[in-house]
Coordinates of C-alpha atoms and ligand atoms in Angstrom, one line a residue:
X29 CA 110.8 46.5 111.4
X30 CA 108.6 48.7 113.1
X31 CA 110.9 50.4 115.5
X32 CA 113.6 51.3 113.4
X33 CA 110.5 52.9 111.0
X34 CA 109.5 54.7 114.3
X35 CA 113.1 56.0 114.6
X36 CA 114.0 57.0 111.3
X37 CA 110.4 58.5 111.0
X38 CA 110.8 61.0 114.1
X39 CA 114.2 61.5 113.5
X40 CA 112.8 63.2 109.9
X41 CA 109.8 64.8 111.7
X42 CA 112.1 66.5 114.4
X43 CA 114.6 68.1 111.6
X44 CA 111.8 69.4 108.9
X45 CA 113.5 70.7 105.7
X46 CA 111.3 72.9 103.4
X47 CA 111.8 72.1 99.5
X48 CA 115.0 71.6 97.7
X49 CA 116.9 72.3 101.1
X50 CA 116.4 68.7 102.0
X51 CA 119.7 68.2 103.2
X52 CA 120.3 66.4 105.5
X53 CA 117.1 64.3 105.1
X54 CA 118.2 62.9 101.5
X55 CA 121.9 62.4 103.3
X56 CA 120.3 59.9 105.8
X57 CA 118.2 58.5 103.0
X58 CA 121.5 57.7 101.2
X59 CA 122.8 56.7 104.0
X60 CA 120.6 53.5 104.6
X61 CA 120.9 53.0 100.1
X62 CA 124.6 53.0 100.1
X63 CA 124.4 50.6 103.2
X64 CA 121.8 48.5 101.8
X65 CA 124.4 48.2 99.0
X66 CA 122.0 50.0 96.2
X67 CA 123.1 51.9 93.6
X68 CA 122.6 55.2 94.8
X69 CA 122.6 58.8 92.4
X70 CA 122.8 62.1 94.3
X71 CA 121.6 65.4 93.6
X72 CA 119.0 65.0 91.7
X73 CA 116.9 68.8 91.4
X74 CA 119.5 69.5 94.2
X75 CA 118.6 67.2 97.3
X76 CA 117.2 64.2 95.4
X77 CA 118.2 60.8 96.1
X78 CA 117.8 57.9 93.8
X79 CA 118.6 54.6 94.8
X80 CA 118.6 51.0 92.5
X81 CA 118.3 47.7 93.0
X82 CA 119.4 45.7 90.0
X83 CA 118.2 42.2 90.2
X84 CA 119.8 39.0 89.8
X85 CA 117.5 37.9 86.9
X86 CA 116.6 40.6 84.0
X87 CA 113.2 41.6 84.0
X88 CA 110.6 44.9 84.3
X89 CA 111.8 47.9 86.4
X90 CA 109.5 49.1 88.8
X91 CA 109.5 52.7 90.4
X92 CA 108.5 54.2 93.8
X93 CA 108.4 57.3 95.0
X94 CA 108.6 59.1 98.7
X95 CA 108.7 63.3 98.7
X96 CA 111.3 64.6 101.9
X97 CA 109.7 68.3 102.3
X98 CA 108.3 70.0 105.0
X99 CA 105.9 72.8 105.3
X100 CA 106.5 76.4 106.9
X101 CA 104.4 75.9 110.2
X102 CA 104.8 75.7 113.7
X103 CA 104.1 72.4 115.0
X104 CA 101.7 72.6 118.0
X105 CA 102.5 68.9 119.0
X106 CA 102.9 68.5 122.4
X107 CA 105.1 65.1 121.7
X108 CA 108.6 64.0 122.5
X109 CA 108.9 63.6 118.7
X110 CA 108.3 67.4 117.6
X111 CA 109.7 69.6 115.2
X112 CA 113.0 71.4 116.9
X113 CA 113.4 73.8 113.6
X114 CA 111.5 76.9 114.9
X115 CA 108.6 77.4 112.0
X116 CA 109.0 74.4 110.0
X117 CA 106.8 71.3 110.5
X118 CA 106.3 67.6 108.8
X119 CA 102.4 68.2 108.2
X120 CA 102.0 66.5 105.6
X121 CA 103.5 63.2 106.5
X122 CA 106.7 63.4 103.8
X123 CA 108.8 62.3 107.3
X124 CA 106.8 58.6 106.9
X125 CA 106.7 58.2 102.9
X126 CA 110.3 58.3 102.9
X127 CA 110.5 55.9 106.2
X128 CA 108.0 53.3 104.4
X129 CA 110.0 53.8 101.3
X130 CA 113.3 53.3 103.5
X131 CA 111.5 50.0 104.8
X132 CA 110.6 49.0 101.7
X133 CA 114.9 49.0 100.5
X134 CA 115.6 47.4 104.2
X135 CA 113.0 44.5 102.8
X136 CA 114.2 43.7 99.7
X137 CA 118.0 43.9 100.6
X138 CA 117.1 41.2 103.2
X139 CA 115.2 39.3 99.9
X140 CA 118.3 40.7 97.4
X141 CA 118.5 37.1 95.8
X142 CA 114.8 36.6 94.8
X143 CA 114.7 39.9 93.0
X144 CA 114.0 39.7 89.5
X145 CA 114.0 42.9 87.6
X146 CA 115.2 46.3 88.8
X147 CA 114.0 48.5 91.9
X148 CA 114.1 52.1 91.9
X149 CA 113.5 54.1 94.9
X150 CA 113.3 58.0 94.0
X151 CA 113.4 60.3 96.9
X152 CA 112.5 63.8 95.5
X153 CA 112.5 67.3 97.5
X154 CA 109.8 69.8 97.1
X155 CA 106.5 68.4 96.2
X156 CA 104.7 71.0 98.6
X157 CA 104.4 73.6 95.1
X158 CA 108.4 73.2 94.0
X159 CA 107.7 70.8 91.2
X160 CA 110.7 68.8 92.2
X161 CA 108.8 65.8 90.8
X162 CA 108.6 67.4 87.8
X163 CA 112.6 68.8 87.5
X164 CA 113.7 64.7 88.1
X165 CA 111.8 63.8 85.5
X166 CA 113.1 66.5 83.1
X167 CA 116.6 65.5 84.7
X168 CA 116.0 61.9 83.3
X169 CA 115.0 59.9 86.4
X170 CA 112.8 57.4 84.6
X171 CA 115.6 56.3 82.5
X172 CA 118.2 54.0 83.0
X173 CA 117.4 52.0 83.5
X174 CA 113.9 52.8 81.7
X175 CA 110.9 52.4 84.2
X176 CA 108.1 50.4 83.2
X177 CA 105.5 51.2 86.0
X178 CA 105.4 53.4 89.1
X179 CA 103.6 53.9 92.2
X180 CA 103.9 56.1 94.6
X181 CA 101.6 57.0 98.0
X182 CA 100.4 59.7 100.3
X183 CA 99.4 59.1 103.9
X184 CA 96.0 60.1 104.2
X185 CA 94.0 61.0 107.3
X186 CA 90.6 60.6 105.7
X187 CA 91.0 56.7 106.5
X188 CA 91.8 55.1 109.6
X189 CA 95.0 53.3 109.9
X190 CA 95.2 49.6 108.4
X191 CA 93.1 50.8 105.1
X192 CA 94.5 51.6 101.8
X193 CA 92.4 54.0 99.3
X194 CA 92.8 54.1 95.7
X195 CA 92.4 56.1 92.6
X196 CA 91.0 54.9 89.4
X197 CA 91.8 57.0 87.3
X198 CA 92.1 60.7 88.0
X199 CA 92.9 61.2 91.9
X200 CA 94.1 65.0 91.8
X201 CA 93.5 68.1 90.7
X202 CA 95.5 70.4 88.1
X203 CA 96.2 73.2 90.4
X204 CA 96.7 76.5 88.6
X205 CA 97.1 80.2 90.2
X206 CA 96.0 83.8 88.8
X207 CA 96.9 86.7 89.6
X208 CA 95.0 89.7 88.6
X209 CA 95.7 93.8 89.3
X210 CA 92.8 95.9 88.7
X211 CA 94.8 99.8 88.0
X212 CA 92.5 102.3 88.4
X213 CA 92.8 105.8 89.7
X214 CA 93.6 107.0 93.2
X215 CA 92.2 109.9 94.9
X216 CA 89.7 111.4 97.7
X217 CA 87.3 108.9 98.8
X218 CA 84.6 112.2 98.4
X219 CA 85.4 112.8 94.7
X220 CA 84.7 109.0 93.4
X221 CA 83.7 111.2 90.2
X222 CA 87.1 112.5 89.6
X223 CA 88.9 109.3 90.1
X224 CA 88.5 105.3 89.2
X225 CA 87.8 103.0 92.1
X226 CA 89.5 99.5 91.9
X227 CA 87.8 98.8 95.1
X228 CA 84.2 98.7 93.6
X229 CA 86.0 96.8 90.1
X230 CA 87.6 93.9 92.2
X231 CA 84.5 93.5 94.4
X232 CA 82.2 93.0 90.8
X233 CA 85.2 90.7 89.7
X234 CA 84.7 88.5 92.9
X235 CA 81.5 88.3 92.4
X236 CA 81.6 87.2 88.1
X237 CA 84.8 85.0 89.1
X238 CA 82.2 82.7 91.1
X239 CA 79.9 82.4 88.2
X240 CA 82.4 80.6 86.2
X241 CA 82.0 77.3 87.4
X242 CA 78.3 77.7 88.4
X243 CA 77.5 79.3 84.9
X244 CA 80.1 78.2 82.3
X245 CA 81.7 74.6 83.7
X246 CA 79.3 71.2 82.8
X247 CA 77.5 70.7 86.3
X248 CA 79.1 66.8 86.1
X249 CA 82.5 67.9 85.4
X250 CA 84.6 69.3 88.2
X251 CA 86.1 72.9 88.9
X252 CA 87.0 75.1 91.9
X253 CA 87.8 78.8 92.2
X254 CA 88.8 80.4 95.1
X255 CA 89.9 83.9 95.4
X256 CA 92.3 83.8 98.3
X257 CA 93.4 86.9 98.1
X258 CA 92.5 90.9 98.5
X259 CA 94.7 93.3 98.7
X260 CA 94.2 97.2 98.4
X261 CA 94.3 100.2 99.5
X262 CA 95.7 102.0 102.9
X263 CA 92.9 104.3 104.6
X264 CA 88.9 105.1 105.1
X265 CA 89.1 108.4 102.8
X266 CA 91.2 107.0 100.1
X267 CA 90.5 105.6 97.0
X268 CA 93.5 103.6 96.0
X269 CA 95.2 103.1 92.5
X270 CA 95.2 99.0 92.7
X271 CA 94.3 96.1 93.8
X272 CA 95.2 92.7 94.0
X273 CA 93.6 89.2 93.7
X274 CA 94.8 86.2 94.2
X275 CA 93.4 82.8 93.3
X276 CA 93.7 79.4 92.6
X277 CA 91.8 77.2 90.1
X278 CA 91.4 73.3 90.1
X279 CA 89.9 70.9 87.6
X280 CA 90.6 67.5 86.6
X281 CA 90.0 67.6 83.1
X282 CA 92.3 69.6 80.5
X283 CA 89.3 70.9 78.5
X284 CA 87.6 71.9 81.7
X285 CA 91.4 74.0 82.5
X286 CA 91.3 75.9 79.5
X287 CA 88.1 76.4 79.5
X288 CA 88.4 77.9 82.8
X289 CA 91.4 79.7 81.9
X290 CA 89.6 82.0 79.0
X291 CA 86.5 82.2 81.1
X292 CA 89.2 84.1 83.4
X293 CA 90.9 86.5 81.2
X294 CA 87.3 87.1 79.4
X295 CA 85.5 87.9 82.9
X296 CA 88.5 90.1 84.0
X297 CA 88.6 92.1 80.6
X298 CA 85.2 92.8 80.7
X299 CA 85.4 93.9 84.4
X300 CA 88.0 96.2 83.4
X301 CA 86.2 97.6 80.6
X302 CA 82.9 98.5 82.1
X303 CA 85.2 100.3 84.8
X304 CA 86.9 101.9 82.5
X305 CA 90.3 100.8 83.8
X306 CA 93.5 98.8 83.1
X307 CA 94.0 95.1 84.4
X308 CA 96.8 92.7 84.5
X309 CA 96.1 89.4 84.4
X310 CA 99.0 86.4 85.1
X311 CA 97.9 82.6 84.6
X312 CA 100.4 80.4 85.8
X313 CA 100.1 76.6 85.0
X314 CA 100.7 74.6 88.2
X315 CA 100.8 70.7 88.5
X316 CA 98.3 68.8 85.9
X317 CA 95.8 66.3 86.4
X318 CA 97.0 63.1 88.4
X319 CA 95.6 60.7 86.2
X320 CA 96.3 56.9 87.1
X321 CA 96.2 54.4 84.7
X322 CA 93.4 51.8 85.1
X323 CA 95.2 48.7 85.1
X324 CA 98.1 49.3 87.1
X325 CA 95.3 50.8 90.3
X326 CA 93.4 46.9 89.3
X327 CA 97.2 45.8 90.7
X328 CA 97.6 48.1 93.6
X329 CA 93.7 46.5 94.8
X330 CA 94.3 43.3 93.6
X331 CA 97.8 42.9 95.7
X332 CA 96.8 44.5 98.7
X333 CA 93.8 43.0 98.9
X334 CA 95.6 39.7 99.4
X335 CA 96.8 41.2 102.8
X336 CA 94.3 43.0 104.3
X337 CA 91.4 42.0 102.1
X338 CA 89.2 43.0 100.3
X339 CA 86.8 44.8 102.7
X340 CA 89.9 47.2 103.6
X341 CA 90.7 48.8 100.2
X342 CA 88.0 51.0 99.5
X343 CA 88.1 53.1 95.9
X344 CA 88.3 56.9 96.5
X345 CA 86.5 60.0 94.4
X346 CA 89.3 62.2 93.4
X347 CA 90.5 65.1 95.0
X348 CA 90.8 68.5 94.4
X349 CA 93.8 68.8 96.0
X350 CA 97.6 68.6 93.9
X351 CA 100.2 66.0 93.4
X352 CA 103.0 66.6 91.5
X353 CA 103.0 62.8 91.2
X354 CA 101.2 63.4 88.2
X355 CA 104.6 64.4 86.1
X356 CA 106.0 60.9 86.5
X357 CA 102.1 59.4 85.3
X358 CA 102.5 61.5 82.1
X359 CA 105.4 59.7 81.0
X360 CA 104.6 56.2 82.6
X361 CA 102.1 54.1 83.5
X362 CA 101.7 53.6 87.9
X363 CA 99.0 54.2 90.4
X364 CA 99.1 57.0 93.0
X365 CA 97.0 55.3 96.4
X366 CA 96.6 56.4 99.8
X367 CA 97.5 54.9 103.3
X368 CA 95.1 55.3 106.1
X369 CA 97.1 57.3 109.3
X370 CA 93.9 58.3 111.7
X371 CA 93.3 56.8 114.6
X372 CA 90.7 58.4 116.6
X373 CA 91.1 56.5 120.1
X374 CA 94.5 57.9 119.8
X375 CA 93.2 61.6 118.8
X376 CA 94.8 61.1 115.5
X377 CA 92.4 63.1 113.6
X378 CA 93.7 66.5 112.5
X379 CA 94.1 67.3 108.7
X380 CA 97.3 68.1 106.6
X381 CA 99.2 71.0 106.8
X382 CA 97.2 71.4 110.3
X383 CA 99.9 72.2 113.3
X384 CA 98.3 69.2 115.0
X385 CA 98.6 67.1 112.4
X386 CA 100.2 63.5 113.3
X387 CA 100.0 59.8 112.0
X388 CA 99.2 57.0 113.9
X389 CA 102.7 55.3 113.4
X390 CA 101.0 51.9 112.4
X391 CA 101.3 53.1 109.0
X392 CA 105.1 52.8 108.9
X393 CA 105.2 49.3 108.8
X394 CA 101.7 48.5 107.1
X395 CA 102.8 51.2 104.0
X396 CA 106.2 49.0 104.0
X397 CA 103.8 46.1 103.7
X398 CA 101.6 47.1 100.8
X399 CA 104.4 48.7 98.5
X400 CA 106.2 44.9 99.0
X401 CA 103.1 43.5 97.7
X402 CA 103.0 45.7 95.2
X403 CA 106.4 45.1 94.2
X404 CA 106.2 41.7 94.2
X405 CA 102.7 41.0 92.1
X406 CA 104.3 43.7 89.7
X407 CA 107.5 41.8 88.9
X408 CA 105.9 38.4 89.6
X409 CA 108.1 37.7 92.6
X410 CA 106.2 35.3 94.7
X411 CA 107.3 36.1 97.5
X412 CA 104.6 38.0 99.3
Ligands
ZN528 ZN1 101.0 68.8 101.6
ZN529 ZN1 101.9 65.9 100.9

């Protein structure tokens, strides 16, 4: 199978769509459903594609999941394969999770008659911050018929290709944002007496922002805060009326959010107050916690493990990145798990959302290969 993976693959990586304008990339995934003879549902939160596979005996329905989006970036890929959409880029490996997902429907079609239970492919748009994950489940994806257990994976090119990397229990981070205006009073940089300098107020806020999680978080729980953000003012002699901050905050534990959330607003206020000034302060939830569940990751080794051994599923500490994976785990129980894509003799190396990033294409047909398994151990199929 792994050529036509290859070609479906770089056909998606040469035509990146950003979120929600995955267009043409969910009309080629229903392309292949339809022809596979799947049930297949369009427009789901706008470009998502779900396809199902009823089997011929009644049992469990199992769920996976592939994201279609692309990131706003240039690709710097010197390959015969790269992005043609000026500013857009597949660096982040969406172009293979819905290939192996693809491979995955072109396996079981060929297997249609030893299917017991129900398959459902979901193809969503905009995982890359658009919560589309999160609008198909509000849309009703996980019903009818009702999904029992879902997994879903990520490329990851922490691992070298041929290696799968799993998840206990949490594997991502909630990933909230702030944003915070510090309003002072403008006027002549000489005359800081007669005026109120956000300047000086946002660089003491920086500064009390970092003690959060040093000061106020449990030293074995988890947090990040990273102010990514400055903006202010417009010339040497002027003291300006605002400033801006941006930042982003990441924990894997709900207490550990809210905690951080107050510390926040608490820090900010008092900032604001020993300034004398006026502050706004917006919290916006992001994605929550991806938190596996236990038994169903015990699966994801156990099957795999059965191809590729033991030796070659190795169990991950989370990450403090995001996954809007985690909406479907917060309604049923699956395993989010990661697919090795390096490959250093080949100089596949580079990071996500990096403009060199690339997969070692091995992982096409080796991702097809390990959802199978999972498939089949989950609804008892006996056939991998
Ligand atoms: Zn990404
Ligand atoms: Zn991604």
């Amino acid at each position: 199978m792994k050529d036509w993976l290859v070609e479906i693959r770089r056909e998606i990586h040469m035509q990146p769509e950003l979120g929600f304008e995955e267009v043409e990339t969910s009309r080629l995934v229903s392309k292949w459903l339809e022809r596979f003879g799947f049930q297949v549902k369009k427009e789901w939160a706008k470009t998502g594609v779900v396809g199902l596979l009823q089997g011929r005996e009644p049992g469990k329905t199992v769920a996976i999941r592939a994201d279609m989006d692309a990131l706003p970036l240039e690709e710097a890929n010197q390959v015969p394969y790269a992005s043609k959409v000026k500013g857009k880029m597949h660096a982040c490996g969406h172009d293979a999770h819905v290939a192996i997902l693809l491979g995955v429907a072109k396996f079981f079609w060929s297997m249609k008659d030893q299917v017991k239970g129900n398959i459902k492919w979901i193809f969503q748009p905009a995982e890359e911050g658009g919560g589309g994950g999160r609008i198909m489940v509000d849309e009703g994806i996980l019903e009818n018929p009702n999904v029992d257990a879902i997994f879903g994976a990520h490329v990851f090119p922490f691992l070298p290709v041929g290696k799968v990397g799993v998840y206990e229990r949490e594997g991502l981070a909630a990933t909230d944002r702030f944003t915070i205006k510090m309003i002072g009073k403008g006027g002549h940089a000489a005359s800081p007496h007669v005026s109120k300098d956000p300047i000086l107020a946002a660089g003491h806020l920086v500064t009390q922002i970092h003690s959060i999680v040093s000061r106020n978080i449990n030293p074995l729980e988890n947090a990040v805060i990273t102010v990514g953000k400055v903006s202010g003012g417009t010339a040497f002699n002027i003291i300006p009326d605002e400033v801006e901050l941006l930042g982003t905050v990441r924990s894997l534990n709900p207490r550990v959010r809210e905690e951080l959330k107050s510390r926040i607003e608490q820090v900010t206020q008092g900032v604001a107050v020993s300034f004398g000034m006026n502050y706004r302060l917006d919290f916006e939830y992001g994605y929550p916690v991806l938190v596996n569940d236990s038994e169903m990751t015990r699966l994801i080794i156990s099957a795999c493990s059965k191809g590729i051994g033991k030796e070659n599923v190795e169990v991950l500490k989370p990450s403090m990145g995001g996954e809007d994976f985690a909406y479907y785990l917060q309604k049923v129980p699956g395993s989010f798990f990661r697919l090795g894509c390096r490959n250093e003799e080949k100089g596949i190396i580079h990071p996500y959302h990096s403009s060199l990033f690339d997969i070692d294409e091995e992982v096409l047909p080796f991702g097809v290969e390990m959802f199978v398994r999972i498939i089949d151990q989950y609804l008892g199929l006996n056939i991998a």
